[in-house]
Amino acid sequence: LASTPVVVLIVFGLGASDKEAWAVRNGYAFSIGMMLLYLYPFVEPGLGSIWERIDRATIEWICWHTCFTQIAIQIPHNIFAKAIGAAKGTMVSWPFYSYGLSDARWYEFEPGVPFIVELINWNDGLLGLLVFTALIRYWRSKQDRNIVTFLVISTIFRDATLFRETVEYMYEHHYSGYQHTTTNELYRSHGIAILWLINGLWLVAPIITCVWGWRKLAVEIPMAAAVRQKK
């Protein structure tokens, strides 16, 4: 995830000339980094049972996806669209330029952010704030049945929305012939690959989230209650 500031330093600090090539490298590094954060708990040595691995992976998904993508990127993209647009070509707009090779709409600011982008950003961002609130409460009291239930329901609702949204989003890209992806033949295939890498996780993780939620509500909460009764 440090790829973005590193690439910004290379492009704007060291004056690297081929911005598109560095945007592609940034896109691969960022998307693969996000995937590894989610997948690593499934192979991490000594972590424990598959349920412990699913729990760790899901918490990583909730934390990084919510904090880094939805709150730190998508909400500011809407609120500060004019400022980002005015800073086109600078490090301020770099994350949107980089993803813009895959979907140019994320780098369009005149007369404003395209409506579909604005809608996706607000939907994801506000749901992200809801889940982030639940996660903070969960970290403070992991044994509270109501708080665990709040986290599970809000996360599954958020992820179900993201899953549907991503299916529609990728369907549009595929059946339009990737009309929003860069037409530069040197980088077009990379733009499409990064598009799938970044959004592919949004199609897989929500399914695992449902399994995690079932485990929390149907097994872990009753087990915790039984332990408390014995005491």
C-alpha positions as CSV (number, residue, x, y, z in Angstrom):
1,L,0.0,0.0,0.0
2,A,3.0,2.2,0.3
3,S,3.3,2.0,-3.5
4,T,1.4,5.2,-4.0
5,P,3.6,7.6,-2.0
6,V,6.7,5.8,-3.3
7,V,5.6,6.2,-6.9
8,V,4.6,9.9,-6.2
9,L,8.1,10.4,-5.0
10,I,9.6,8.8,-8.1
11,V,7.3,10.7,-10.5
12,F,7.2,14.2,-8.9
13,G,10.3,14.1,-6.7
14,L,12.8,12.4,-9.0
15,G,11.1,13.6,-12.2
16,A,10.4,10.2,-13.9
17,S,9.2,10.9,-17.4
18,D,6.8,8.1,-18.3
19,K,3.8,8.8,-16.0
20,E,1.6,6.2,-17.5
21,A,4.1,3.4,-17.0
22,W,4.5,4.4,-13.3
23,A,0.7,4.7,-12.9
24,V,0.5,1.0,-14.2
25,R,3.1,-0.1,-11.7
26,N,1.3,1.8,-8.9
27,G,-2.0,0.1,-9.9
28,Y,-0.5,-3.4,-9.8
29,A,1.3,-2.8,-6.5
30,F,-1.8,-1.3,-4.8
31,S,-4.2,-3.9,-6.0
32,I,-1.9,-6.8,-5.2
33,G,-1.1,-5.3,-1.9
34,M,-4.8,-5.1,-1.0
35,M,-5.3,-8.7,-2.1
36,L,-2.4,-9.9,0.0
37,L,-3.7,-8.1,3.1
38,Y,-6.9,-10.1,2.8
39,L,-5.4,-13.5,1.7
40,Y,-2.3,-13.7,4.0
41,P,-4.3,-14.8,7.1
42,F,-5.4,-17.9,5.2
43,V,-1.7,-19.0,4.9
44,E,-0.2,-17.3,7.9
45,P,1.8,-19.9,9.9
46,G,0.5,-20.8,13.3
47,L,-2.6,-18.8,13.2
48,G,-5.0,-21.7,14.0
49,S,-8.2,-23.0,12.7
50,I,-9.9,-22.0,9.4
51,W,-12.4,-20.1,11.5
52,E,-9.7,-18.0,13.1
53,R,-8.2,-17.4,9.6
54,I,-11.6,-16.3,8.2
55,D,-12.1,-14.0,11.2
56,R,-8.6,-12.4,10.8
57,A,-9.0,-12.0,7.0
58,T,-12.5,-10.4,7.4
59,I,-11.3,-8.0,10.0
60,E,-8.4,-7.0,7.7
61,W,-11.0,-6.6,4.9
62,I,-13.3,-4.4,7.1
63,C,-10.4,-2.3,8.4
64,W,-8.4,-1.7,5.3
65,H,-11.2,-1.5,2.8
66,T,-13.3,0.7,5.0
67,C,-10.6,3.1,6.3
68,F,-8.3,3.2,3.3
69,T,-10.6,3.0,0.3
70,Q,-14.0,4.2,1.3
71,I,-13.3,6.9,3.9
72,A,-9.8,8.1,2.9
73,I,-10.3,8.0,-0.9
74,Q,-14.0,7.9,-2.0
75,I,-15.5,10.5,0.3
76,P,-12.7,13.1,-0.3
77,H,-13.0,12.4,-4.1
78,N,-16.6,13.8,-3.9
79,I,-16.1,16.5,-1.3
80,F,-12.9,18.0,-2.8
81,A,-13.6,17.2,-6.5
82,K,-13.1,20.9,-7.6
83,A,-9.8,21.1,-5.7
84,I,-8.6,17.8,-7.1
85,G,-9.6,18.8,-10.5
86,A,-7.8,22.1,-10.2
87,A,-4.7,20.1,-9.2
88,K,-4.7,17.8,-12.2
89,G,-1.3,16.7,-13.1
90,T,0.1,17.2,-9.6
91,M,0.7,14.7,-6.8
92,V,-2.7,15.6,-5.2
93,S,-4.6,14.0,-8.1
94,W,-2.2,11.1,-8.7
95,P,-4.3,8.3,-7.2
96,F,-7.2,9.2,-9.4
97,Y,-4.9,9.6,-12.5
98,S,-3.5,6.1,-11.8
99,Y,-6.9,4.4,-11.5
100,G,-8.1,6.6,-14.4
101,L,-6.1,4.4,-16.8
102,S,-8.5,1.7,-15.9
103,D,-11.6,3.9,-15.7
104,A,-11.2,7.4,-17.0
105,R,-14.3,8.6,-15.2
106,W,-12.4,8.7,-11.9
107,Y,-10.1,11.4,-13.4
108,E,-12.9,13.6,-14.8
109,F,-13.7,16.7,-12.9
110,E,-15.4,19.0,-15.4
111,P,-18.0,20.2,-14.8
112,G,-17.8,17.8,-11.8
113,V,-17.3,14.2,-10.9
114,P,-19.5,12.1,-13.2
115,F,-22.8,11.2,-11.6
116,I,-22.2,7.4,-11.6
117,V,-18.8,8.0,-9.9
118,E,-20.3,10.4,-7.3
119,L,-23.1,7.9,-6.6
120,I,-20.7,5.0,-6.0
121,N,-18.5,7.2,-3.9
122,W,-21.3,8.4,-1.6
123,N,-22.8,4.9,-1.3
124,D,-19.5,3.2,-0.5
125,G,-18.3,6.1,1.7
126,L,-21.4,6.4,3.9
127,L,-21.7,2.6,4.3
128,G,-18.0,2.6,5.2
129,L,-18.6,5.1,7.9
130,L,-21.3,2.9,9.3
131,V,-19.1,-0.2,9.3
132,F,-16.1,1.8,10.8
133,T,-18.3,3.0,13.7
134,A,-19.3,-0.6,14.3
135,L,-15.7,-1.8,14.1
136,I,-14.5,0.8,16.7
137,R,-17.2,-0.4,19.1
138,Y,-16.3,-4.0,18.4
139,W,-12.6,-3.4,19.2
140,R,-13.7,-1.9,22.6
141,S,-16.1,-4.7,23.5
142,K,-15.7,-7.9,21.6
143,Q,-17.9,-9.9,23.9
144,D,-20.9,-7.7,23.8
145,R,-23.6,-9.6,21.9
146,N,-25.3,-6.4,20.6
147,I,-22.1,-4.8,19.4
148,V,-21.0,-8.0,17.6
149,T,-24.5,-8.2,16.0
150,F,-24.3,-4.6,14.9
151,L,-20.9,-5.2,13.3
152,V,-22.0,-8.4,11.5
153,I,-25.3,-6.9,10.2
154,S,-23.8,-3.6,9.1
155,T,-20.8,-5.4,7.4
156,I,-23.0,-7.9,5.5
157,F,-25.4,-5.1,4.4
158,R,-22.4,-3.0,3.2
159,D,-20.8,-6.0,1.4
160,A,-24.0,-7.1,-0.2
161,T,-24.4,-3.6,-1.6
162,L,-20.8,-3.6,-2.8
163,F,-21.2,-7.0,-4.4
164,R,-24.2,-6.0,-6.4
165,E,-22.6,-2.6,-7.3
166,T,-19.4,-4.3,-8.4
167,V,-21.2,-6.9,-10.6
168,E,-23.0,-4.1,-12.4
169,Y,-19.9,-2.0,-12.6
170,M,-17.8,-4.8,-14.1
171,Y,-20.6,-5.9,-16.4
172,E,-20.8,-2.4,-17.8
173,H,-17.0,-2.4,-18.4
174,H,-16.9,-5.8,-20.1
175,Y,-19.9,-5.4,-22.3
176,S,-19.0,-1.9,-23.4
177,G,-15.6,-3.2,-24.6
178,Y,-13.9,-1.3,-21.8
179,Q,-14.7,2.0,-23.3
180,H,-13.5,3.9,-20.2
181,T,-10.1,2.2,-20.1
182,T,-7.1,4.0,-21.7
183,T,-6.8,3.6,-25.5
184,N,-3.0,3.6,-25.3
185,E,-2.2,0.2,-26.7
186,L,1.0,0.0,-24.5
187,Y,-1.1,0.1,-21.3
188,R,-4.6,-0.8,-22.2
189,S,-4.3,-4.5,-21.3
190,H,-2.7,-3.5,-18.0
191,G,-5.5,-1.1,-17.3
192,I,-8.0,-3.9,-17.8
193,A,-6.0,-6.3,-15.7
194,I,-5.8,-3.8,-12.8
195,L,-9.5,-3.1,-13.1
196,W,-10.2,-6.7,-12.4
197,L,-7.5,-7.1,-9.7
198,I,-8.9,-4.2,-7.7
199,N,-12.5,-5.0,-8.1
200,G,-12.2,-8.8,-8.1
201,L,-11.7,-8.7,-4.3
202,W,-15.0,-6.9,-4.0
203,L,-16.6,-10.0,-5.6
204,V,-14.9,-12.6,-3.4
205,A,-14.6,-11.1,0.1
206,P,-18.4,-10.3,0.5
207,I,-19.1,-14.1,0.1
208,I,-16.6,-14.9,2.9
209,T,-18.1,-12.1,5.0
210,C,-21.5,-14.0,5.0
211,V,-19.7,-17.1,6.3
212,W,-17.9,-15.1,8.9
213,G,-21.2,-13.4,10.0
214,W,-22.9,-16.7,10.4
215,R,-20.1,-18.1,12.5
216,K,-20.2,-15.0,14.8
217,L,-24.0,-15.0,15.3
218,A,-24.7,-18.8,15.3
219,V,-21.7,-20.2,17.0
220,E,-19.4,-17.8,18.8
221,I,-22.0,-15.7,20.6
222,P,-23.9,-18.8,21.9
223,M,-20.6,-20.3,23.0
224,A,-19.6,-17.1,24.8
225,A,-23.0,-17.0,26.5
226,A,-22.6,-20.6,27.7
227,V,-19.2,-19.9,29.1
228,R,-20.6,-16.9,31.0
229,Q,-23.4,-19.0,32.4
230,K,-21.0,-21.6,33.8
231,K,-19.1,-18.9,35.6
